[in-house]
Short mmCIF file of C-alpha atoms in Angstrom, two decimals:
data_model
loop_
_atom_site.label_atom_id
_atom_site.label_comp_id
_atom_site.label_asym_id
_atom_site.label_seq_id
_atom_site.Cartn_x
_atom_site.Cartn_y
_atom_site.Cartn_z
CA MET A 729 0.07 0.03 0.00
CA SER A 730 1.33 3.50 -0.90
CA ARG A 731 2.45 5.64 1.97
CA LEU A 732 -0.03 8.22 3.21
CA LEU A 733 0.87 11.83 3.35
CA ILE A 734 0.03 14.03 6.36
CA PHE A 735 0.63 17.62 5.68
CA ALA A 736 0.46 19.03 9.21
CA LEU A 737 1.90 22.18 7.78
CA ALA A 738 -1.47 23.23 6.65
CA CYS A 739 -2.50 23.82 10.16
CA LEU A 740 0.81 24.50 11.83
CA LEU A 741 2.72 26.96 9.68
CA PRO A 742 2.00 30.68 9.13
CA PHE A 743 1.35 31.45 5.55
CA ALA A 744 3.43 34.60 5.76
CA ALA A 745 6.72 32.66 5.80
CA GLN A 746 8.63 32.68 2.56
CA ALA A 747 11.39 30.56 3.66
CA GLY A 748 12.06 28.01 6.56
CA ASN A 749 12.70 24.55 7.56
CA VAL A 750 10.36 21.70 7.31
CA TYR A 751 10.97 18.26 8.94
CA LYS A 752 9.98 15.11 7.06
CA TYR A 753 9.98 11.75 8.73
CA THR A 754 8.06 8.46 8.70
CA ASP A 755 6.13 7.54 11.93
CA ARG A 756 5.69 4.03 13.40
CA ASN A 757 2.66 3.53 11.22
CA GLY A 758 4.53 4.15 8.00
CA VAL A 759 2.88 7.50 7.51
CA THR A 760 5.10 10.32 6.06
CA VAL A 761 4.80 13.39 8.29
CA TYR A 762 5.79 17.04 7.46
CA THR A 763 5.98 19.53 10.26
CA ASN A 764 7.69 22.85 10.99
CA ILE A 765 8.35 21.68 14.59
CA LYS A 766 11.51 19.57 15.03
CA PRO A 767 10.20 16.14 16.18
CA ARG A 768 11.60 14.60 19.36
CA GLY A 769 12.79 10.94 19.54
CA VAL A 770 13.05 10.62 15.74
CA ALA A 771 16.41 9.24 14.71
CA LYS A 772 15.95 9.64 10.95
CA MET A 773 14.44 12.69 9.37
CA LYS A 774 14.99 15.01 6.44
CA ILE A 775 15.15 18.76 6.66
CA ILE A 776 13.48 20.44 3.69
CA ARG A 777 13.97 24.10 2.91
CA VAL A 778 10.67 25.87 2.16
CA TYR A 779 10.52 28.27 -0.70
CA CYS A 780 7.16 29.98 -1.38
CA PRO A 781 7.13 33.43 -3.03
CA ALA A 782 3.33 33.55 -2.99
CA CYS A 783 3.26 33.11 0.78
CA ASP A 784 5.16 36.33 1.49
CA VAL A 785 2.53 39.07 1.91
CA THR A 786 5.29 41.43 3.03
CA SER A 787 7.51 41.07 -0.09
CA THR A 788 9.28 44.30 -1.09
CA VAL A 789 9.51 43.16 -4.69
CA ASP A 790 8.18 45.71 -7.13
CA TRP A 791 5.94 43.44 -9.19
CA THR A 792 5.44 46.30 -11.79
CA ALA A 793 9.18 46.21 -12.59
CA THR A 794 10.64 42.87 -11.63
CA GLY A 795 12.13 40.80 -14.48
CA LEU A 796 9.92 38.46 -16.34
CA ASN A 797 10.73 34.96 -17.68
CA ILE A 798 9.30 34.06 -20.97
CA GLU A 799 11.78 31.31 -21.88
CA ALA A 800 11.69 28.87 -18.87
CA PHE A 801 9.50 25.83 -19.72
CA LYS A 802 8.31 27.61 -22.82
CA ASP A 803 7.29 24.66 -24.88
CA GLU A 804 5.48 22.86 -22.06
CA ILE A 805 3.57 26.08 -20.96
CA ARG A 806 2.53 26.79 -24.57
CA LYS A 807 1.48 23.21 -25.22
CA ARG A 808 -0.69 22.84 -22.09
CA ALA A 809 -2.18 26.34 -22.31
CA ALA A 810 -3.26 25.61 -25.94
CA GLU A 811 -4.72 22.18 -25.03
CA GLU A 812 -6.83 23.72 -22.26
CA GLY A 813 -7.63 27.00 -23.94
CA VAL A 814 -5.98 28.95 -21.10
CA ASP A 815 -4.09 32.16 -21.62
CA GLU A 816 -0.37 31.44 -21.80
CA ALA A 817 0.33 34.69 -20.04
CA LEU A 818 -1.91 33.72 -17.14
CA VAL A 819 -0.02 30.50 -16.75
CA ARG A 820 3.27 32.27 -16.64
CA ALA A 821 1.90 34.83 -14.14
CA VAL A 822 0.74 32.11 -11.84
CA ILE A 823 4.02 30.27 -12.04
CA HIS A 824 5.95 33.46 -11.41
CA ALA A 825 3.87 34.31 -8.34
CA GLU A 826 3.74 30.77 -6.99
CA SER A 827 7.28 29.54 -7.42
CA ALA A 828 9.38 32.11 -9.31
CA PHE A 829 9.94 29.28 -11.86
CA ASN A 830 11.61 27.08 -9.24
CA PRO A 831 10.42 23.47 -9.97
CA ARG A 832 11.54 22.33 -6.55
CA ALA A 833 9.51 24.97 -4.54
CA LEU A 834 7.70 23.75 -1.49
CA SER A 835 5.14 25.94 0.41
CA PRO A 836 4.38 25.85 4.18
CA ALA A 837 1.06 24.20 3.33
CA GLY A 838 2.87 21.37 1.37
CA ALA A 839 2.15 22.78 -2.16
CA GLN A 840 4.84 21.55 -4.51
CA GLY A 841 6.47 22.55 -7.78
CA LEU A 842 6.21 25.16 -10.33
CA MET A 843 2.45 25.73 -9.94
CA GLN A 844 2.36 24.73 -6.24
CA LEU A 845 -0.03 21.83 -6.34
CA ILE A 846 -1.20 20.49 -2.99
CA PRO A 847 -1.33 16.69 -2.92
CA SER A 848 -5.18 16.52 -3.25
CA THR A 849 -5.18 18.74 -6.29
CA ALA A 850 -2.36 16.77 -7.85
CA ALA A 851 -4.35 13.60 -7.23
CA ILE A 852 -7.43 15.05 -8.96
CA TYR A 853 -5.39 15.65 -12.19
CA LYS A 854 -3.48 12.40 -11.92
CA VAL A 855 -0.12 14.18 -11.31
CA GLN A 856 2.25 11.53 -9.97
CA ASN A 857 5.20 13.79 -9.33
CA SER A 858 4.61 17.43 -8.65
CA TYR A 859 8.33 18.08 -8.87
CA ASP A 860 8.30 17.04 -12.48
CA ALA A 861 7.84 20.33 -14.38
CA GLY A 862 5.85 18.80 -17.19
CA GLU A 863 3.47 16.98 -14.93
CA ASN A 864 3.09 19.95 -12.65
CA ILE A 865 2.28 22.33 -15.52
CA ARG A 866 -0.22 19.89 -16.93
CA GLY A 867 -2.08 19.56 -13.61
CA GLY A 868 -1.84 23.34 -12.83
CA VAL A 869 -3.12 24.44 -16.23
CA ARG A 870 -6.00 21.92 -15.95
CA HIS A 871 -6.89 23.34 -12.53
CA LEU A 872 -6.85 26.90 -13.97
CA ARG A 873 -9.25 25.67 -16.70
CA MET A 874 -11.54 24.25 -14.07
CA LEU A 875 -11.56 27.61 -12.13
CA ILE A 876 -12.06 29.66 -15.28
CA ASP A 877 -15.14 27.64 -16.11
CA LEU A 878 -16.40 27.74 -12.55
CA PHE A 879 -16.09 31.48 -12.22
CA ASP A 880 -17.04 32.43 -15.78
CA GLY A 881 -13.58 33.69 -16.48
CA ASP A 882 -13.54 36.34 -13.77
CA LEU A 883 -9.75 36.75 -13.28
CA LYS A 884 -9.97 37.90 -9.73
CA LEU A 885 -12.09 34.91 -8.65
CA VAL A 886 -9.97 32.49 -10.61
CA THR A 887 -6.74 33.58 -9.05
CA ALA A 888 -8.35 33.77 -5.60
CA GLY A 889 -9.62 30.20 -6.10
CA TYR A 890 -6.19 29.09 -7.11
CA ASN A 891 -4.72 30.50 -3.95
CA ALA A 892 -7.31 29.87 -1.38
CA GLY A 893 -9.37 27.18 -2.97
CA GLU A 894 -12.61 27.50 -4.92
CA ASN A 895 -14.79 26.67 -1.88
CA ALA A 896 -13.42 29.60 0.03
CA VAL A 897 -14.31 31.92 -2.94
CA LEU A 898 -17.82 30.45 -3.00
CA ARG A 899 -18.24 30.70 0.72
CA TRP A 900 -17.29 34.42 0.81
CA GLY A 901 -19.03 35.26 -2.46
CA GLY A 902 -15.87 36.81 -3.77
CA VAL A 903 -12.16 37.11 -2.93
CA PRO A 904 -11.71 35.93 0.61
CA PRO A 905 -10.42 38.52 3.17
CA TYR A 906 -7.16 36.62 3.66
CA ASP A 907 -4.06 38.70 3.57
CA GLU A 908 -2.20 36.26 1.40
CA THR A 909 -5.14 35.85 -0.95
CA GLN A 910 -5.72 39.59 -1.32
CA VAL A 911 -2.04 40.23 -2.07
CA TYR A 912 -1.85 37.14 -4.37
CA VAL A 913 -4.74 38.37 -6.57
CA GLN A 914 -3.13 41.74 -7.03
CA ARG A 915 0.22 40.31 -7.72
CA VAL A 916 -1.02 37.81 -10.42
CA ALA A 917 -2.99 40.63 -12.08
CA ILE A 918 0.06 42.78 -12.37
CA LEU A 919 2.20 39.83 -13.70
CA HIS A 920 -0.57 38.77 -16.01
CA GLN A 921 -0.84 42.08 -17.72
CA ARG A 922 2.94 42.41 -17.94
CA TYR A 923 3.30 38.89 -19.48
CA ARG A 924 0.57 39.59 -21.99
CA GLN A 925 2.43 42.73 -23.08
CA GLU A 926 5.83 40.92 -23.12
CA LEU A 927 4.34 38.07 -25.29
CA GLY A 928 2.63 40.57 -27.66
CA LEU A 929 -0.93 39.79 -26.57
CA ASP A 930 -3.77 42.18 -25.86
CA ALA A 931 -3.94 43.46 -22.26
CA PRO A 932 -6.46 41.41 -20.18
CA LYS A 933 -9.33 42.78 -18.10
CA THR A 934 -8.27 42.96 -14.51
CA THR A 935 -11.42 44.36 -13.03
CA ASP A 936 -14.49 42.30 -12.04
CA GLY A 937 -15.59 41.62 -15.62
CA PRO A 938 -14.80 38.40 -17.40
CA ALA A 939 -11.11 37.83 -17.93
CA LEU A 940 -9.50 36.72 -21.09
CA ALA A 941 -9.03 33.01 -20.64
CA ALA A 942 -7.24 32.06 -23.88
CA ASN A 943 -4.87 33.63 -26.25
CA ALA A 944 -6.35 35.37 -29.15
CA PRO A 945 -5.66 33.68 -32.60
#
């Protein structure tokens, strides 16, 4: 039987942390545990360095001027975006905000890889290895497609749902009042517009109206 994953981080770690240590070990029942608290009485453990740009609500980065990356994973992003009818610039904006194009990124909540897939989301889209760039992009873009359909292309709600979960958006009837999510929505909107301009696409709507989901022909 495959090992279970318990992401205690989801409850224990503050979302504001951009970097820190996570301890990974296997308990007596064969369950893999991730925690930010150093476990006692555990002889064998692995220390994982957390890197999560999207988690840092106090970031001093100027998102209107920071360098863009239109080359990394270009073929895979373009392929998956075209398959799902999702704006390539939106995919790049999400990757930039989530992991800064680091395929080994790990968030305090246990989200992994370029598009920061949590294990339950990865399972929905049959992503076996979230640290594999191709698999991660495939799953992340499919998840964006689902959110675009669910929220009728409203970019604010789509990105809020990507960060906080679609149920939180539905529960609050809009962007949830979480600091991380509020900052994330603004950050992705800025990056989305900049990536569209960099890629030579029309600027998207960033207000409450429907957002451009797919690249124009």
